Coordinates of C-alpha atoms in Angstrom, one line a residue:
Chain A
M282 CA 38.2 69.8 -81.6
D283 CA 41.8 70.5 -81.9
Q284 CA 43.3 67.4 -83.6
S285 CA 46.5 67.8 -82.0
L286 CA 45.0 67.9 -78.2
L287 CA 43.0 64.7 -79.0
D288 CA 46.2 62.9 -80.2
K289 CA 48.2 63.6 -77.2
P290 CA 48.3 61.1 -74.6
S291 CA 47.2 63.0 -71.5
H292 CA 48.8 62.3 -68.0
A293 CA 51.8 61.4 -69.2
E294 CA 53.7 61.1 -65.7
I295 CA 50.7 59.1 -64.3
R296 CA 51.0 56.7 -67.3
E297 CA 54.8 56.1 -66.8
E298 CA 54.3 55.3 -62.9
V299 CA 51.5 52.8 -63.5
A300 CA 53.8 51.3 -66.2
K301 CA 56.4 50.9 -63.7
L302 CA 54.2 49.4 -61.4
C303 CA 52.5 47.1 -63.6
A304 CA 56.3 46.0 -64.8
R305 CA 56.6 44.2 -61.3
F306 CA 53.4 42.0 -62.1
P307 CA 54.6 39.9 -65.4
G308 CA 52.8 37.4 -67.5
E309 CA 53.9 34.6 -65.2
Y310 CA 52.0 36.2 -62.0
W311 CA 48.5 36.5 -64.1
R312 CA 49.2 33.3 -65.5
K313 CA 49.5 31.7 -62.3
L314 CA 46.2 33.1 -61.0
D315 CA 44.5 32.4 -64.0
Q316 CA 44.9 28.6 -63.2
A317 CA 44.2 28.7 -60.1
R318 CA 41.1 30.9 -60.8
G319 CA 42.8 33.3 -57.9
Y320 CA 42.6 37.2 -57.1
P321 CA 45.4 39.5 -57.8
T322 CA 45.4 40.5 -54.2
E323 CA 48.9 41.8 -54.3
F324 CA 48.7 43.8 -57.4
V325 CA 45.4 45.4 -56.2
A326 CA 47.1 46.3 -53.1
A327 CA 49.9 47.7 -54.7
L328 CA 47.5 49.9 -57.0
T329 CA 45.7 50.9 -53.7
E330 CA 48.7 51.9 -51.7
A331 CA 50.1 54.2 -54.6
G332 CA 46.8 55.6 -54.6
Y333 CA 45.5 54.9 -58.1
L334 CA 42.2 53.4 -57.4
A335 CA 41.3 56.7 -55.4
A336 CA 42.1 59.2 -58.3
L337 CA 38.6 59.9 -58.7
I338 CA 38.0 60.8 -54.9
P339 CA 37.9 64.5 -54.2
E340 CA 40.7 65.5 -51.8
E341 CA 38.7 66.6 -49.0
Y342 CA 38.0 62.6 -48.6
G343 CA 41.6 61.5 -49.1
G344 CA 41.6 60.9 -52.8
A345 CA 43.5 62.6 -55.7
G346 CA 40.3 64.5 -56.9
L347 CA 41.6 64.2 -60.3
P348 CA 39.4 64.2 -63.7
L349 CA 37.8 61.0 -65.4
S350 CA 40.5 61.1 -68.0
A351 CA 43.3 60.5 -65.3
A352 CA 41.2 57.3 -64.2
A353 CA 41.2 56.1 -67.9
A354 CA 44.7 56.8 -68.2
I355 CA 45.3 54.3 -65.5
L356 CA 43.4 52.0 -66.6
E357 CA 44.3 52.0 -70.1
T358 CA 48.0 51.8 -69.1
I359 CA 47.0 48.7 -66.7
H360 CA 46.0 46.9 -69.6
E361 CA 48.5 48.0 -72.1
A362 CA 51.0 46.5 -69.7
G363 CA 49.2 43.3 -70.0
C364 CA 47.8 43.2 -66.5
N365 CA 44.0 43.4 -65.8
A366 CA 42.3 45.9 -64.2
A367 CA 38.9 44.1 -63.9
A368 CA 39.7 42.8 -60.3
C369 CA 39.6 46.5 -58.9
H370 CA 38.6 48.9 -61.4
A371 CA 35.1 49.2 -60.0
Q372 CA 36.8 50.7 -56.7
M373 CA 37.4 53.7 -58.9
Y374 CA 33.6 54.5 -59.8
I375 CA 31.1 52.7 -57.9
M376 CA 31.9 55.2 -55.1
G377 CA 30.6 57.9 -57.6
T378 CA 27.0 57.0 -56.8
I379 CA 27.6 58.0 -53.2
L380 CA 29.7 61.0 -53.8
R381 CA 27.0 62.4 -55.9
H382 CA 23.9 61.1 -54.3
G383 CA 24.8 60.1 -50.8
S384 CA 24.1 62.2 -47.7
A385 CA 27.1 64.1 -45.9
A386 CA 27.2 61.4 -43.5
Q387 CA 27.5 58.8 -46.0
K388 CA 30.1 60.4 -47.9
Q389 CA 31.9 61.0 -44.7
R390 CA 31.5 57.7 -43.4
Y391 CA 32.7 55.7 -46.5
L392 CA 34.5 58.0 -49.0
P393 CA 37.5 58.1 -46.9
K394 CA 38.0 54.6 -46.2
I395 CA 37.5 53.9 -50.1
A396 CA 40.0 56.3 -50.9
S397 CA 42.4 54.6 -48.3
G398 CA 41.5 51.2 -49.5
E399 CA 40.4 50.1 -46.1
L400 CA 36.8 49.5 -47.6
R401 CA 36.5 47.7 -50.9
L402 CA 33.4 49.1 -52.8
Q403 CA 33.7 46.9 -55.8
A404 CA 30.6 45.1 -56.0
F405 CA 27.7 46.3 -57.8
G406 CA 24.3 44.6 -57.5
V407 CA 22.2 45.1 -60.5
T408 CA 21.6 42.3 -63.0
E409 CA 19.2 39.5 -62.2
P410 CA 18.5 36.3 -63.7
T411 CA 15.3 37.1 -64.6
S412 CA 15.5 40.7 -65.8
G413 CA 19.2 41.0 -67.5
T414 CA 19.8 44.3 -69.0
D415 CA 16.0 45.0 -68.8
T416 CA 17.1 46.5 -65.4
T417 CA 13.5 48.3 -64.4
S418 CA 11.9 44.9 -64.3
L419 CA 14.5 43.7 -61.5
R420 CA 12.4 41.8 -58.6
T421 CA 14.7 41.9 -55.8
F422 CA 12.8 43.5 -53.3
A423 CA 13.8 45.8 -50.2
R424 CA 10.7 46.0 -47.7
R425 CA 10.8 48.7 -45.1
E426 CA 10.3 47.6 -41.5
G427 CA 11.1 50.6 -38.8
D428 CA 14.5 51.7 -39.1
R429 CA 15.8 49.0 -41.6
Y430 CA 14.7 47.6 -44.7
I431 CA 14.6 43.6 -45.3
V432 CA 16.0 42.3 -48.5
N433 CA 14.8 39.4 -50.7
G434 CA 15.9 38.3 -53.6
Q435 CA 19.0 37.4 -56.2
K436 CA 21.6 39.0 -58.2
V437 CA 23.9 37.1 -61.1
W438 CA 27.3 38.5 -62.6
T439 CA 28.1 40.1 -59.4
S440 CA 31.8 40.7 -60.0
R441 CA 34.1 40.7 -57.0
A442 CA 31.6 40.2 -54.6
E443 CA 33.8 37.8 -52.5
H444 CA 36.5 40.4 -52.7
S445 CA 34.6 43.5 -51.7
D446 CA 33.5 44.8 -48.2
L447 CA 30.4 47.0 -49.4
M448 CA 27.8 46.5 -52.1
L449 CA 25.9 48.9 -54.1
L450 CA 22.4 47.3 -54.4
L451 CA 19.6 48.1 -56.7
A452 CA 16.2 46.8 -55.1
R453 CA 12.8 47.3 -55.8
T454 CA 11.0 49.3 -53.0
T455 CA 7.7 49.9 -54.7
P456 CA 5.9 46.8 -56.3
K457 CA 6.0 47.3 -60.3
E458 CA 2.2 47.4 -60.5
Q459 CA 1.9 50.6 -58.1
I460 CA 4.6 52.7 -59.9
R461 CA 3.9 55.9 -62.5
S462 CA 6.8 55.4 -64.7
R463 CA 9.2 52.1 -64.8
T464 CA 12.4 54.2 -64.0
E465 CA 10.5 54.7 -60.4
G466 CA 10.4 52.3 -57.4
L467 CA 13.8 51.4 -57.7
S468 CA 16.4 52.3 -54.8
A469 CA 20.0 52.0 -54.1
F470 CA 21.4 50.9 -50.9
I471 CA 25.0 50.7 -49.4
V472 CA 25.2 47.0 -48.2
D473 CA 28.0 45.9 -45.6
M474 CA 28.6 42.5 -46.9
R475 CA 31.1 42.0 -44.0
Q476 CA 28.1 41.9 -41.7
A477 CA 25.4 40.5 -43.9
L478 CA 27.4 37.6 -44.9
G479 CA 25.7 34.3 -43.4
Q480 CA 22.8 36.9 -42.0
G481 CA 20.9 36.6 -45.0
L482 CA 23.7 37.0 -47.5
T483 CA 25.1 34.3 -49.6
I484 CA 27.7 34.6 -52.4
R485 CA 28.2 31.9 -54.7
P486 CA 31.4 32.2 -57.3
I487 CA 30.7 31.3 -61.0
R488 CA 33.4 29.3 -63.0
T489 CA 33.7 31.1 -66.4
M490 CA 35.6 31.1 -69.6
M491 CA 38.4 33.9 -67.7
N492 CA 39.2 34.5 -64.2
H493 CA 37.1 37.2 -63.6
N494 CA 35.7 36.5 -60.2
S495 CA 31.9 36.7 -61.1
T496 CA 29.1 35.4 -58.5
E497 CA 25.8 35.3 -57.7
V498 CA 24.3 36.7 -54.8
F499 CA 21.3 35.5 -52.9
F500 CA 19.5 37.6 -50.1
D501 CA 17.2 36.0 -47.7
N502 CA 15.7 38.5 -45.1
M503 CA 18.9 40.5 -45.2
A504 CA 18.6 43.5 -43.3
V505 CA 20.2 46.8 -44.3
A506 CA 19.8 49.8 -42.2
A507 CA 17.7 52.5 -43.6
D508 CA 20.6 54.8 -42.9
N509 CA 22.5 53.1 -45.9
L510 CA 19.4 54.2 -48.4
I511 CA 21.3 56.5 -51.0
G512 CA 19.1 59.7 -51.7
D513 CA 15.4 59.5 -52.1
E514 CA 13.4 56.1 -51.8
G515 CA 12.4 55.3 -55.4
R516 CA 14.9 57.3 -57.4
G517 CA 17.8 54.6 -57.2
F518 CA 17.6 53.9 -61.0
R519 CA 18.6 57.3 -61.9
Y520 CA 21.4 57.5 -59.4
I521 CA 22.7 54.5 -60.8
L522 CA 22.3 55.5 -64.6
D523 CA 24.1 58.7 -64.3
G524 CA 27.5 56.8 -63.7
M525 CA 27.0 54.5 -66.3
N526 CA 28.7 57.2 -69.0
A527 CA 31.9 57.1 -66.7
E528 CA 32.0 53.6 -66.6
R529 CA 31.8 53.1 -70.0
L530 CA 34.5 55.3 -71.1
L531 CA 36.7 53.7 -68.2
I532 CA 36.0 50.2 -70.0
A533 CA 36.6 51.6 -73.6
S534 CA 40.1 52.8 -72.2
E535 CA 40.7 49.4 -71.0
S536 CA 40.0 47.8 -74.2
I537 CA 42.1 50.6 -75.7
G538 CA 45.0 49.4 -73.7
D539 CA 44.4 45.6 -74.4
A540 CA 44.4 46.6 -78.1
K541 CA 47.8 48.0 -77.8
W542 CA 49.0 45.2 -76.1
F543 CA 47.7 42.7 -78.8
T544 CA 49.4 45.0 -81.4
R545 CA 52.7 45.2 -79.7
R546 CA 53.0 41.5 -79.3
S547 CA 51.7 40.8 -83.0
V548 CA 54.3 43.1 -84.5
D549 CA 57.2 42.2 -82.0
Y550 CA 56.3 38.3 -83.0
A551 CA 55.9 39.2 -86.8
K552 CA 59.3 41.0 -87.2
E553 CA 61.1 38.0 -85.1
R554 CA 59.5 34.8 -86.5
I555 CA 61.4 33.7 -89.4
V556 CA 59.6 31.3 -91.8
F557 CA 60.7 30.6 -95.4
G558 CA 63.8 32.8 -94.8
R559 CA 62.1 36.0 -94.0
P560 CA 60.3 37.6 -91.2
I561 CA 56.2 36.5 -91.5
G562 CA 55.6 40.2 -90.7
Q563 CA 56.9 40.7 -94.4
N564 CA 53.9 39.1 -95.7
Q565 CA 51.2 41.3 -96.3
G566 CA 48.6 38.7 -95.3
V567 CA 50.0 39.0 -91.7
Q568 CA 50.2 42.7 -91.8
F569 CA 47.1 43.9 -92.8
P570 CA 44.8 42.2 -90.0
I571 CA 47.5 43.9 -87.4
A572 CA 47.0 47.2 -89.3
R573 CA 43.4 47.5 -89.6
A574 CA 42.9 46.4 -85.9
Y575 CA 45.4 49.2 -85.0
A576 CA 43.3 51.6 -87.2
Q577 CA 40.1 50.7 -85.6
M578 CA 41.9 51.1 -82.2
R579 CA 43.2 54.8 -83.2
A580 CA 39.3 55.6 -84.2
A581 CA 37.9 54.0 -80.8
E582 CA 40.7 56.0 -79.2
L583 CA 39.7 59.3 -80.4
L584 CA 36.0 58.9 -79.8
V585 CA 37.2 57.8 -75.9
H586 CA 39.2 61.1 -75.8
E587 CA 36.0 63.2 -77.0
G588 CA 33.9 61.3 -74.4
L589 CA 36.1 62.1 -71.8
A590 CA 36.5 65.9 -73.1
R591 CA 32.7 66.2 -72.9
F592 CA 32.3 64.2 -69.7
E593 CA 34.7 66.7 -67.9
A594 CA 33.1 69.6 -69.4
G595 CA 30.1 68.7 -68.3
L596 CA 28.4 68.1 -71.4
H597 CA 26.0 65.0 -72.5
C598 CA 28.5 62.3 -73.1
G599 CA 26.0 59.2 -73.7
E600 CA 26.4 58.9 -77.4
Q601 CA 30.3 59.0 -77.2
A602 CA 30.6 57.3 -74.2
N603 CA 28.3 53.9 -75.6
M604 CA 30.1 54.3 -79.1
A605 CA 33.3 54.4 -77.7
K606 CA 32.6 51.3 -75.4
M607 CA 31.6 49.2 -78.5
L608 CA 34.5 50.3 -80.7
G609 CA 36.8 49.9 -78.4
A610 CA 35.7 46.7 -77.5
E611 CA 35.4 45.7 -81.0
A612 CA 39.4 47.2 -81.7
A613 CA 40.6 44.9 -78.9
W614 CA 38.8 41.8 -80.4
A615 CA 40.2 42.3 -83.7
A616 CA 43.4 43.1 -82.4
A617 CA 43.1 40.1 -80.2
E618 CA 42.3 38.0 -83.4
A619 CA 45.2 39.2 -85.4
C620 CA 47.4 38.5 -82.7
V621 CA 46.4 34.6 -82.2
Q622 CA 46.7 34.5 -86.0
T623 CA 50.1 36.1 -86.3
H624 CA 51.5 33.9 -83.5
G625 CA 50.1 30.5 -84.8
G626 CA 50.2 27.7 -82.6
F627 CA 52.0 29.9 -80.1
G628 CA 49.1 31.9 -79.9
F629 CA 47.3 29.2 -78.1
A630 CA 50.4 28.3 -75.8
E631 CA 49.6 29.6 -72.2
E632 CA 53.4 30.8 -71.7
Y633 CA 52.6 33.7 -74.6
D634 CA 49.6 35.0 -72.7
V635 CA 48.1 35.9 -75.9
E636 CA 45.4 33.3 -75.3
R637 CA 44.6 34.6 -71.5
K638 CA 44.5 37.9 -72.9
F639 CA 42.0 36.7 -75.8
R640 CA 39.6 35.1 -73.6
E641 CA 39.7 38.5 -71.2
A642 CA 39.3 40.8 -74.1
R643 CA 36.0 39.1 -75.2
L644 CA 34.1 39.9 -72.2
Y645 CA 33.9 43.7 -73.2
Q646 CA 31.4 43.1 -76.2
V647 CA 29.1 41.7 -73.4
A648 CA 29.6 43.8 -70.2
P649 CA 29.1 46.1 -68.6
I650 CA 26.8 46.4 -71.6
S651 CA 25.8 44.4 -74.5
T652 CA 27.0 45.7 -78.3
N653 CA 23.1 45.1 -79.1
L654 CA 22.1 47.5 -76.3
V655 CA 24.9 50.1 -77.7
L656 CA 23.4 49.8 -81.1
S657 CA 19.7 50.2 -79.9
Y658 CA 20.8 53.4 -78.1
V659 CA 22.6 54.8 -81.0
A660 CA 19.5 54.1 -83.2
E661 CA 16.9 55.4 -80.9
H662 CA 18.3 57.8 -78.6
V663 CA 21.0 59.5 -81.1
L664 CA 19.3 58.8 -84.5
G665 CA 15.6 59.0 -83.3
L666 CA 14.6 55.9 -84.7
P667 CA 11.5 54.0 -83.2
R668 CA 11.6 52.3 -80.0
S669 CA 12.3 48.4 -80.1
Y670 CA 11.7 47.8 -76.5
Chain B
M141 CA 76.2 63.1 -32.1
P142 CA 74.5 62.8 -35.3
A143 CA 75.5 65.1 -37.7
A144 CA 72.9 67.7 -39.3
P145 CA 71.3 66.1 -42.6
I146 CA 73.1 66.5 -45.6
K147 CA 71.9 67.8 -49.0
V148 CA 72.3 65.7 -51.7
L149 CA 72.5 66.4 -55.3
V150 CA 71.2 63.9 -57.6
P151 CA 72.2 64.5 -61.3
V152 CA 69.6 62.4 -63.7
K153 CA 69.9 62.0 -67.3
R154 CA 67.3 61.5 -69.9
V155 CA 67.9 58.5 -72.5
V156 CA 66.2 56.2 -74.7
D157 CA 64.0 54.2 -72.6
Y158 CA 65.9 50.8 -71.7
N159 CA 62.7 48.9 -73.3
V160 CA 63.3 50.7 -76.6
K161 CA 65.3 48.4 -79.5
V162 CA 67.6 51.5 -80.6
R163 CA 68.1 52.1 -84.2
V164 CA 71.3 53.9 -85.9
R165 CA 70.2 56.8 -88.1
A166 CA 70.5 56.3 -91.7
D167 CA 73.6 58.7 -92.1
G168 CA 75.3 57.0 -89.0
S169 CA 75.3 60.4 -87.0
G170 CA 73.9 58.7 -84.1
V171 CA 71.1 56.5 -82.6
E172 CA 67.5 57.5 -83.4
T173 CA 65.8 59.5 -80.8
A174 CA 63.0 61.2 -82.9
G175 CA 59.6 59.6 -81.8
V176 CA 61.3 57.4 -79.3
K177 CA 60.2 56.8 -75.5
M178 CA 62.6 58.5 -73.5
S179 CA 63.1 57.9 -69.8
M180 CA 65.5 58.2 -66.8
N181 CA 68.7 56.3 -67.0
P182 CA 68.0 53.3 -64.9
F183 CA 71.3 54.0 -62.9
D184 CA 70.3 57.6 -61.8
E185 CA 67.2 56.0 -60.9
I186 CA 68.9 54.2 -58.5
A187 CA 70.8 57.1 -57.3
V188 CA 67.3 59.0 -56.8
E189 CA 65.9 56.1 -55.0
E190 CA 69.1 55.8 -52.7
A191 CA 68.8 59.6 -51.9
V192 CA 65.3 59.1 -50.9
R193 CA 65.7 56.3 -48.5
L194 CA 68.6 58.3 -46.7
K195 CA 66.2 61.0 -46.4
E196 CA 63.6 58.7 -44.9
K197 CA 66.3 57.5 -42.4
G198 CA 67.0 60.9 -41.4
V199 CA 70.6 61.3 -42.5
A200 CA 69.8 63.2 -46.0
G201 CA 68.0 66.4 -46.0
E202 CA 67.1 68.3 -49.2
I203 CA 67.7 66.3 -52.4
V204 CA 68.1 68.3 -55.4
A205 CA 67.7 66.9 -58.8
V206 CA 69.5 68.4 -61.8
S207 CA 69.2 67.1 -65.3
L208 CA 71.2 68.7 -68.1
G209 CA 70.0 68.9 -71.6
V210 CA 67.0 69.9 -73.9
A211 CA 63.8 71.4 -72.4
Q212 CA 62.1 68.0 -72.1
C213 CA 64.8 66.9 -69.4
A214 CA 62.6 68.8 -67.1
E215 CA 60.2 65.5 -67.4
T216 CA 63.2 63.4 -66.0
I217 CA 63.5 65.8 -63.2
R218 CA 59.7 65.7 -62.8
T219 CA 60.2 61.6 -62.2
A220 CA 62.8 62.1 -59.6
L221 CA 60.3 64.9 -57.7
A222 CA 57.7 62.3 -57.7
M223 CA 60.0 59.7 -56.3
G224 CA 60.8 62.1 -53.4
A225 CA 63.4 64.7 -54.6
D226 CA 62.5 68.1 -53.3
R227 CA 63.3 70.3 -56.2
G228 CA 64.9 70.5 -59.8
I229 CA 67.6 72.4 -61.6
L230 CA 67.5 72.4 -65.3
V231 CA 70.7 73.3 -66.9
E232 CA 69.0 73.6 -70.4
T233 CA 71.0 73.3 -73.6
D234 CA 70.6 72.0 -77.3
A235 CA 74.2 71.2 -77.4
A236 CA 75.4 67.5 -77.2
L237 CA 76.9 67.0 -74.0
E238 CA 79.7 65.0 -73.4
P239 CA 80.7 63.7 -69.9
L240 CA 83.5 66.4 -69.5
A241 CA 81.1 69.2 -69.9
V242 CA 78.4 67.6 -67.8
A243 CA 81.1 67.2 -65.2
K244 CA 82.1 71.0 -65.3
L245 CA 78.5 72.3 -65.2
L246 CA 77.7 70.1 -62.3
T247 CA 81.1 71.3 -60.8
A248 CA 79.4 74.8 -60.7
I249 CA 76.1 73.5 -59.6
A250 CA 77.8 72.2 -56.7
A251 CA 79.6 75.4 -55.9
R252 CA 76.3 77.2 -55.9
E253 CA 74.4 74.4 -53.6
Q254 CA 77.1 73.1 -51.6
P255 CA 75.8 69.6 -51.2
G256 CA 77.3 67.3 -48.8
L257 CA 77.1 64.2 -51.1
I258 CA 76.3 64.1 -55.3
L259 CA 74.8 60.6 -55.7
L260 CA 74.6 59.7 -59.7
G261 CA 74.4 56.5 -62.1
K262 CA 77.7 55.0 -62.7
Q263 CA 76.9 55.5 -66.2
A264 CA 74.1 56.2 -68.7
I265 CA 72.6 53.3 -70.8
D266 CA 72.8 55.4 -73.8
D267 CA 76.7 56.1 -74.7
D268 CA 78.1 54.1 -71.6
M269 CA 81.1 56.4 -70.9
N270 CA 81.0 55.4 -67.0
A271 CA 83.1 59.0 -66.9
T272 CA 80.8 61.8 -65.4
G273 CA 81.1 60.7 -61.7
Q274 CA 84.8 60.3 -62.0
M275 CA 85.6 63.6 -63.9
L276 CA 83.2 65.4 -61.3
A277 CA 85.3 64.2 -58.4
A278 CA 88.3 65.1 -59.8
L279 CA 87.2 68.5 -60.7
L280 CA 85.7 69.2 -57.4
G281 CA 88.8 67.5 -55.6
W282 CA 86.0 65.4 -53.5
P283 CA 86.7 61.8 -52.8
Q284 CA 84.8 59.2 -55.0
G285 CA 83.2 55.9 -54.4
T286 CA 82.2 54.4 -57.8
F287 CA 80.0 51.5 -58.6
A288 CA 78.1 51.4 -55.2
S289 CA 76.3 48.4 -54.1
K290 CA 75.9 49.6 -50.4
L291 CA 76.1 53.1 -49.0
T292 CA 75.7 54.3 -45.6
L293 CA 76.1 58.1 -43.9
E294 CA 77.5 58.3 -40.8
G295 CA 78.6 61.5 -39.2
D296 CA 81.3 63.2 -42.0
T297 CA 81.9 59.7 -43.3
A298 CA 80.5 57.7 -46.6
T299 CA 80.9 54.3 -46.5
V300 CA 80.7 52.6 -49.9
T301 CA 81.0 49.1 -50.8
R302 CA 81.7 48.7 -54.1
E303 CA 81.2 46.0 -56.9
V304 CA 84.9 45.5 -58.1
D305 CA 86.2 42.7 -60.6
G306 CA 86.7 39.8 -58.1
G307 CA 84.6 41.0 -55.4
L308 CA 83.5 43.7 -52.9
E309 CA 85.6 46.5 -52.1
T310 CA 84.8 48.7 -49.0
V311 CA 86.1 52.2 -48.8
A312 CA 85.3 55.2 -46.3
L313 CA 85.1 58.3 -47.8
N314 CA 85.2 62.1 -46.1
L315 CA 82.3 64.1 -47.2
P316 CA 81.5 65.6 -49.3
A317 CA 81.9 63.2 -51.7
V318 CA 80.9 61.8 -54.9
V319 CA 79.2 58.2 -55.2
T320 CA 78.2 56.4 -58.3
S321 CA 75.3 53.6 -58.1
D322 CA 75.6 50.3 -59.5
L323 CA 72.8 47.9 -60.1
R324 CA 72.4 46.3 -57.0
L325 CA 72.3 49.4 -54.7
N326 CA 68.6 49.2 -54.3
E327 CA 65.5 48.5 -56.4
P328 CA 63.9 51.8 -57.3
R329 CA 60.1 52.7 -56.2
Y330 CA 57.3 53.6 -58.5
A331 CA 55.8 57.1 -57.7
S332 CA 52.5 56.8 -55.9
L333 CA 49.6 59.0 -57.3
P334 CA 49.7 61.7 -54.5
N335 CA 53.5 61.9 -55.1
I336 CA 52.9 62.4 -58.6
M337 CA 50.3 65.2 -57.8
K338 CA 52.6 66.9 -55.3
A339 CA 55.7 66.6 -58.0
R340 CA 53.6 69.2 -60.2
K341 CA 54.0 71.7 -57.4
K342 CA 57.6 71.3 -56.8
P343 CA 59.9 74.0 -58.3
I344 CA 62.1 73.5 -61.0
E345 CA 64.8 76.2 -61.6
T346 CA 66.2 76.5 -65.3
V347 CA 69.6 77.8 -65.8
K348 CA 71.9 78.1 -69.1
P349 CA 75.2 76.8 -69.4
A350 CA 76.6 80.4 -69.9
D351 CA 75.1 81.6 -66.7
L352 CA 77.3 78.8 -64.8
G353 CA 80.1 80.2 -67.1
V354 CA 80.8 76.7 -68.8
D355 CA 81.1 76.0 -72.7
P356 CA 79.5 72.9 -73.3
A357 CA 81.0 72.5 -76.7
P358 CA 81.8 69.1 -77.6
R359 CA 85.6 68.1 -77.7
L360 CA 85.2 64.9 -79.2
T361 CA 84.1 64.2 -83.2
V362 CA 81.9 61.0 -83.7
V363 CA 83.2 59.5 -86.8
K364 CA 80.6 57.0 -87.2
V365 CA 77.6 55.1 -85.3
A366 CA 77.2 51.5 -86.7
E367 CA 75.0 48.6 -85.9
P368 CA 76.7 45.7 -84.6
P369 CA 77.2 42.8 -87.3
R370 CA 74.4 40.4 -87.1
R371 CA 75.0 37.4 -85.1
Q372 CA 75.2 34.5 -87.1
A373 CA 73.1 31.3 -86.5
G374 CA 74.8 28.4 -84.6
A375 CA 74.6 24.9 -85.3
K376 CA 73.6 21.9 -83.3
V377 CA 75.9 19.0 -83.1
G378 CA 74.6 15.3 -82.2
S379 CA 77.4 13.8 -80.7
V380 CA 80.7 14.9 -78.6
A381 CA 82.9 13.0 -81.8
E382 CA 80.9 15.5 -84.0
L383 CA 81.6 18.6 -82.1
V384 CA 85.4 17.6 -81.6
Q385 CA 85.6 16.9 -85.6
K386 CA 83.8 20.5 -86.3
L387 CA 86.1 22.3 -83.8
R388 CA 89.2 20.5 -85.7
Q389 CA 87.9 20.8 -89.3
E390 CA 85.6 23.6 -89.6
A391 CA 86.4 26.2 -87.0
K392 CA 90.4 24.9 -86.7
V393 CA 90.5 26.0 -83.3
I394 CA 91.7 22.5 -81.6

């Protein structure tokens, strides 16, 4: 692949305007939210009104119809500016399941309103307390009764459920004992949480290390219209899977943005801070961790670009998407470590924003897929080693 | 009776981004611009915003953004188009442009375009000349309202509130006129994604100074560009008595 093409930041004018938007949401805004565990309503509204969250929705449904690399540029820029897209990034990509596998009626009904922001589809009900990453063992069951399904079960680590109108839900429709292959028997549904709340749906927030609006969700005889089944019954796992590479590349882009933010902060501080009569950045002990993290970020960034190029060319990109996500998250973490160490005591002071970003950056070695699972994918699916699970 | 919407010409300059800490080139010939992030001059951004607001109010019609300089100035024009300008003109030249050359080139553009209003930043943040708007008004023989913090158009008159030393001055200008924007005129918008996409399709015409019959060659010689002297650290005093003593004996000012 052409090196100069890889190096050239794409969508320059989009990055420029997103950066201008983000400049209106400085560290102080995020610090206040962090203390109150509040939702960045104004920030999300600004991104929505400016059309950025509809970047991937086709023009015929009111979006911008841009390729994945544009969404990646938007999310990277948000994180590079010190903001956090986690409160709304899923609005960009969860709709992909409806777009690719939904009926014409479902697309017409939901996509234009998702594009305008009138409907928020940013809750994704997959993970369960007893199955975790072993998705095909999930137990939440949707039982068909006439023209509706009755759902019982529980999800956990459902991000943004309190700040979403719709949920994409993966539930079992055939008991595990009756299926031929373990990827069968699961179905994907669009749940209108506004109607279901209090009618069989309960959402309980989980307080976490950082302000991520995570929740657990309970279904107690919750009714979902059969019209809201996406595609064929029993094929939901596949519908969900093929959106995962896009998600990984987007999350990797956020980590790249985080790494750039940390590195800029580290460099600025190391140049400014005078100890023993000279800037601390003159000491190689301070320089090297910053430089090493930067090198890690650049390597991950190139892999993100390769993954995006392959995705947009319609080629397989599971290898690149998984590795980019892992390396991006690790680069962000290395940059975060270097940033705290460079700042010394001030790295722990809230007003420097470093400790908040440090907590936020840690997430992406665990979510949306843990590093170990990425490694087992690479080992078994890329390198052909025997399967471990 | 409301007059027909007027055409607005908005000159925009490509400058080193305001967030960049500028560095002087080693040979003292100027400021380092290689590999440095460039953006639209913030005062020009305010001018574009004001033009777009006038258009949204229905008093301005077409907005033409014009930039002068290297080919990359097209990116600056593109930013103006994404904010709401309708089309662009790039006066492409590698020459180092001084305010007088810019004013002459803009005079020629104004003769072609016949705008009712030229709206531009009061100065550019790179060389802080604060001269182009005034020179342009003089060359065109148009009235000028500089340092505008408020602008209203009614009929053939522009009413401009100017930020002058010691207060605000309000002047009424007959159109066509030149108005330069000060910081408090407005807060520029960021472009929406649909408008960025639309801007990609808006036309930018490229002309050369020779096409406009202007020789842009510099008239000034830059002798030397140097960093300002490093600020020395201050001293803390423990009491008023110590302050007075230091002012008298060390600073020798009282």
